[in-house]
CSV table of C-alpha atoms in Angstrom, one decimal:
chain,number,residue,atom,x,y,z
A,223,MET,CA,13.3,67.0,115.2
A,224,PRO,CA,14.7,67.9,111.8
A,225,CYS,CA,14.8,71.5,112.8
A,226,SER,CA,16.9,70.8,115.9
A,227,SER,CA,19.4,68.7,114.0
A,228,GLN,CA,20.2,71.5,111.5
A,229,PRO,CA,21.5,74.0,114.1
A,230,THR,CA,23.7,71.2,115.6
A,231,ALA,CA,25.3,70.7,112.1
A,232,ARG,CA,26.0,74.5,111.8
A,233,ALA,CA,27.4,74.5,115.3
A,234,MET,CA,29.8,71.7,114.4
A,235,THR,CA,30.9,73.5,111.3
A,236,VAL,CA,31.7,76.6,113.3
A,237,ALA,CA,33.5,74.5,115.9
A,238,GLU,CA,35.5,72.7,113.1
A,239,ARG,CA,36.5,76.0,111.5
A,240,THR,CA,37.6,77.4,114.9
A,241,LEU,CA,39.6,74.2,115.5
A,242,ARG,CA,41.2,74.3,112.1
A,243,ARG,CA,42.1,78.0,112.4
A,244,GLY,CA,43.5,77.3,115.9
A,245,SER,CA,45.6,74.4,114.6
A,246,LEU,CA,46.9,76.5,111.7
A,247,LEU,CA,47.8,79.3,114.2
A,248,ILE,CA,49.6,76.8,116.4
A,249,VAL,CA,51.6,75.4,113.4
A,250,LEU,CA,52.5,79.0,112.4
A,251,LEU,CA,53.5,79.9,115.9
A,252,ALA,CA,55.6,76.8,116.3
A,253,ALA,CA,57.3,77.5,112.9
A,254,SER,CA,58.1,81.1,113.9
A,255,VAL,CA,59.5,80.0,117.3
A,256,ALA,CA,61.7,77.4,115.6
A,257,TRP,CA,63.0,80.0,113.1
A,258,THR,CA,63.6,82.6,115.8
A,259,SER,CA,65.4,80.1,118.0
A,260,CYS,CA,67.7,79.1,115.1
A,261,ASP,CA,68.5,82.8,114.6
A,262,LEU,CA,69.1,83.3,118.3
A,263,ALA,CA,71.3,80.2,118.4
A,264,SER,CA,73.5,81.5,115.6
A,265,ALA,CA,73.7,85.0,117.2
A,266,SER,CA,74.7,83.6,120.6
A,267,ASN,CA,77.7,81.9,118.9
A,268,THR,CA,79.5,85.3,118.5
A,269,ALA,CA,80.9,87.9,120.9
A,270,ILE,CA,81.8,91.5,120.5
A,271,LEU,CA,85.2,92.8,121.7
A,272,ASN,CA,85.4,96.6,122.0
A,273,ALA,CA,86.6,99.4,124.2
A,274,ASN,CA,84.2,98.2,127.0
A,275,SER,CA,85.6,94.7,127.1
A,276,PRO,CA,87.8,93.6,130.0
A,277,ILE,CA,90.7,93.0,127.6
A,278,ALA,CA,89.9,95.7,125.0
A,279,PRO,CA,91.1,95.5,121.4
A,280,THR,CA,93.0,98.8,121.6
A,281,VAL,CA,96.4,99.0,120.0
A,282,GLN,CA,98.9,101.9,120.7
A,283,HIS,CA,101.2,103.1,117.9
A,284,ARG,CA,104.1,105.5,117.8
A,285,PHE,CA,105.3,107.4,114.8
A,286,GLU,CA,108.9,108.7,115.3
A,287,TYR,CA,110.6,111.0,112.8
A,288,LYS,CA,113.8,113.0,112.4
A,289,GLY,CA,113.9,116.7,111.6
A,290,GLU,CA,115.6,115.9,108.2
A,291,ASP,CA,112.5,113.8,107.3
A,292,VAL,CA,110.3,116.9,107.4
A,293,VAL,CA,109.8,118.4,103.9
A,294,ASP,CA,107.8,121.7,103.6
A,295,GLY,CA,106.2,121.2,107.0
A,296,GLU,CA,105.1,117.6,106.2
A,297,VAL,CA,106.4,114.2,107.3
A,298,ALA,CA,105.3,110.7,106.4
A,299,VAL,CA,106.2,107.8,108.6
A,300,GLU,CA,105.3,104.2,109.5
A,301,SER,CA,104.3,103.4,113.1
A,302,LYS,CA,105.7,100.9,115.5
A,303,ILE,CA,103.3,99.1,117.9
A,304,GLN,CA,103.8,100.2,121.6
A,305,SER,CA,101.4,97.7,123.2
A,306,ASP,CA,100.0,94.3,122.6
A,307,ASP,CA,99.1,93.7,119.0
A,308,LEU,CA,95.7,92.3,117.8
A,309,ASP,CA,97.0,88.7,117.9
A,310,ALA,CA,98.0,89.0,121.5
A,311,ILE,CA,94.7,90.7,122.4
A,312,LEU,CA,92.7,88.1,120.6
A,313,SER,CA,94.7,85.3,122.3
A,314,ARG,CA,94.2,86.8,125.7
A,315,ASN,CA,90.4,86.8,125.0
A,316,GLY,CA,90.6,83.1,123.8
A,317,PHE,CA,90.3,83.8,120.1
A,318,SER,CA,92.5,84.1,117.0
A,319,ARG,CA,92.3,86.2,113.8
A,320,SER,CA,90.5,83.3,112.0
A,321,ASP,CA,87.6,83.6,114.6
A,322,VAL,CA,87.0,87.3,113.5
A,323,VAL,CA,83.8,87.6,111.4
A,324,ASP,CA,83.6,91.4,111.5
A,325,ALA,CA,86.1,94.1,112.3
A,326,ARG,CA,85.9,97.8,112.4
A,327,ILE,CA,88.1,100.6,113.7
A,328,ASP,CA,85.6,102.6,115.9
A,329,SER,CA,88.0,105.5,116.5
A,330,VAL,CA,91.6,106.7,116.5
A,331,LYS,CA,93.0,109.0,119.1
A,332,ILE,CA,95.9,111.1,117.7
A,333,ILE,CA,98.2,112.3,120.5
A,334,ASN,CA,100.6,115.1,120.1
A,335,PRO,CA,103.2,114.9,122.9
A,336,GLU,CA,104.3,118.2,124.4
A,337,SER,CA,107.9,117.6,123.5
A,338,ALA,CA,107.1,117.2,119.8
A,339,PRO,CA,106.5,119.9,117.2
A,340,SER,CA,102.8,120.9,117.2
A,341,LEU,CA,100.6,119.2,114.6
A,342,ARG,CA,98.5,121.1,112.0
A,343,ASP,CA,96.8,118.1,110.5
A,344,ALA,CA,97.0,114.3,110.2
A,345,ASP,CA,96.0,111.5,107.8
A,346,VAL,CA,96.5,107.9,109.1
A,347,PHE,CA,96.1,104.8,107.0
A,348,LEU,CA,96.1,101.1,107.9
A,349,GLY,CA,99.1,99.5,106.3
A,350,THR,CA,102.5,100.6,105.1
A,351,ASP,CA,101.4,103.3,102.7
A,352,ALA,CA,98.5,105.6,101.8
A,353,GLU,CA,96.9,102.8,99.6
A,354,GLY,CA,95.4,101.2,102.7
A,355,PRO,CA,92.1,102.3,104.3
A,356,ARG,CA,92.2,105.7,105.8
A,357,VAL,CA,91.4,105.2,109.5
A,358,ALA,CA,91.8,108.8,110.8
A,359,GLN,CA,91.7,112.3,109.3
A,360,VAL,CA,92.2,115.4,111.4
A,361,THR,CA,92.1,118.6,109.4
A,362,SER,CA,93.2,120.9,112.3
A,363,PHE,CA,94.4,120.6,115.9
A,364,PRO,CA,92.9,123.2,118.3
A,365,ASP,CA,95.6,125.4,120.0
A,366,GLY,CA,97.0,123.6,123.0
A,367,ALA,CA,95.2,120.3,122.3
A,368,SER,CA,97.2,117.3,123.3
A,369,PHE,CA,95.0,114.9,121.3
A,370,VAL,CA,92.1,114.8,118.8
A,371,VAL,CA,89.8,111.8,118.3
A,372,ASP,CA,88.5,110.8,114.8
A,373,ASP,CA,85.5,108.6,115.5
A,374,THR,CA,84.7,107.7,111.9
A,375,SER,CA,84.0,104.0,111.9
A,376,THR,CA,86.1,102.1,109.2
A,377,PRO,CA,85.5,98.5,108.2
A,378,VAL,CA,88.8,96.6,108.3
A,379,LEU,CA,87.8,92.9,108.3
A,380,GLU,CA,90.1,91.8,105.4
A,381,ALA,CA,93.1,93.6,106.9
A,382,VAL,CA,92.6,92.0,110.3
A,383,ARG,CA,92.0,88.5,108.9
A,384,ASN,CA,95.0,88.8,106.5
A,385,ASP,CA,97.3,90.1,109.3
A,386,GLU,CA,97.7,93.5,107.6
A,387,ALA,CA,96.8,95.5,110.7
A,388,ARG,CA,100.2,95.7,112.3
A,389,THR,CA,101.4,99.0,110.9
A,390,LEU,CA,99.9,102.4,110.4
A,391,TYR,CA,101.1,104.9,107.9
A,392,GLY,CA,100.8,108.6,108.9
A,393,ARG,CA,101.2,111.9,107.1
A,394,PHE,CA,101.4,114.8,109.4
A,395,GLY,CA,101.5,118.5,108.9
A,396,LEU,CA,103.8,120.2,111.5
A,397,GLU,CA,104.0,123.7,112.8
A,398,SER,CA,107.8,123.5,112.9
A,399,ALA,CA,110.6,121.2,111.9
A,400,GLY,CA,112.6,119.0,114.3
A,401,ASP,CA,112.7,115.5,115.7
A,402,GLY,CA,109.5,114.3,117.1
A,403,ALA,CA,106.8,111.7,117.6
A,404,VAL,CA,103.1,111.2,117.3
A,405,LYS,CA,101.1,108.6,119.1
A,406,ALA,CA,97.9,106.9,118.0
A,407,GLU,CA,95.5,104.8,120.0
A,408,VAL,CA,93.4,102.6,117.7
A,409,TYR,CA,90.1,101.3,119.1
A,410,TYR,CA,88.8,98.2,117.3
A,411,ARG,CA,85.4,96.6,117.4
A,412,LEU,CA,85.8,92.9,116.7
A,413,GLU,CA,83.0,90.3,116.3
A,414,VAL,CA,84.3,86.9,116.9
A,415,GLU,CA,82.7,83.5,116.6
A,416,GLY,CA,83.3,80.3,118.5
A,417,VAL,CA,81.9,81.4,121.9
């Protein structure tokens, strides 16, 4: 009899170890699920607005200049918005600037209208002067190209939250003098909370 009771004690020890390990695994699994669900809950509280959104955060700007503003083939000018601004776009999507938690300019399309002097190059900054973040730089325009896209992503959260994204400042190199205009389409990527 003593011999048969000893294997039973060993079997219980193995069973206890398995049970303890299983309990520990269940606790760890439950903790990881709880942590993941918290992360997913916070992530689902935000939405991304970009060029693929039904009401895309794309703002159209126009730079107009006179021939007398051109100096040595260069002109510097502030833009005027030709479409809804970011406030209107955010409002139509059910948000405001205070809901924005991340903001980038994904790309800028520089458009050279046929009626304007041809562009050689372009530097575009967010704000009223060249001190703002550069959002587009085009070093040359191919012959006959009506537009060029600079797809360098630029972070602009502070400018968007502080309402400093209403104006662009452009410096353009021109092939000839004369009155003209340049257009820019600015494609934003906005992450907003409060969904």
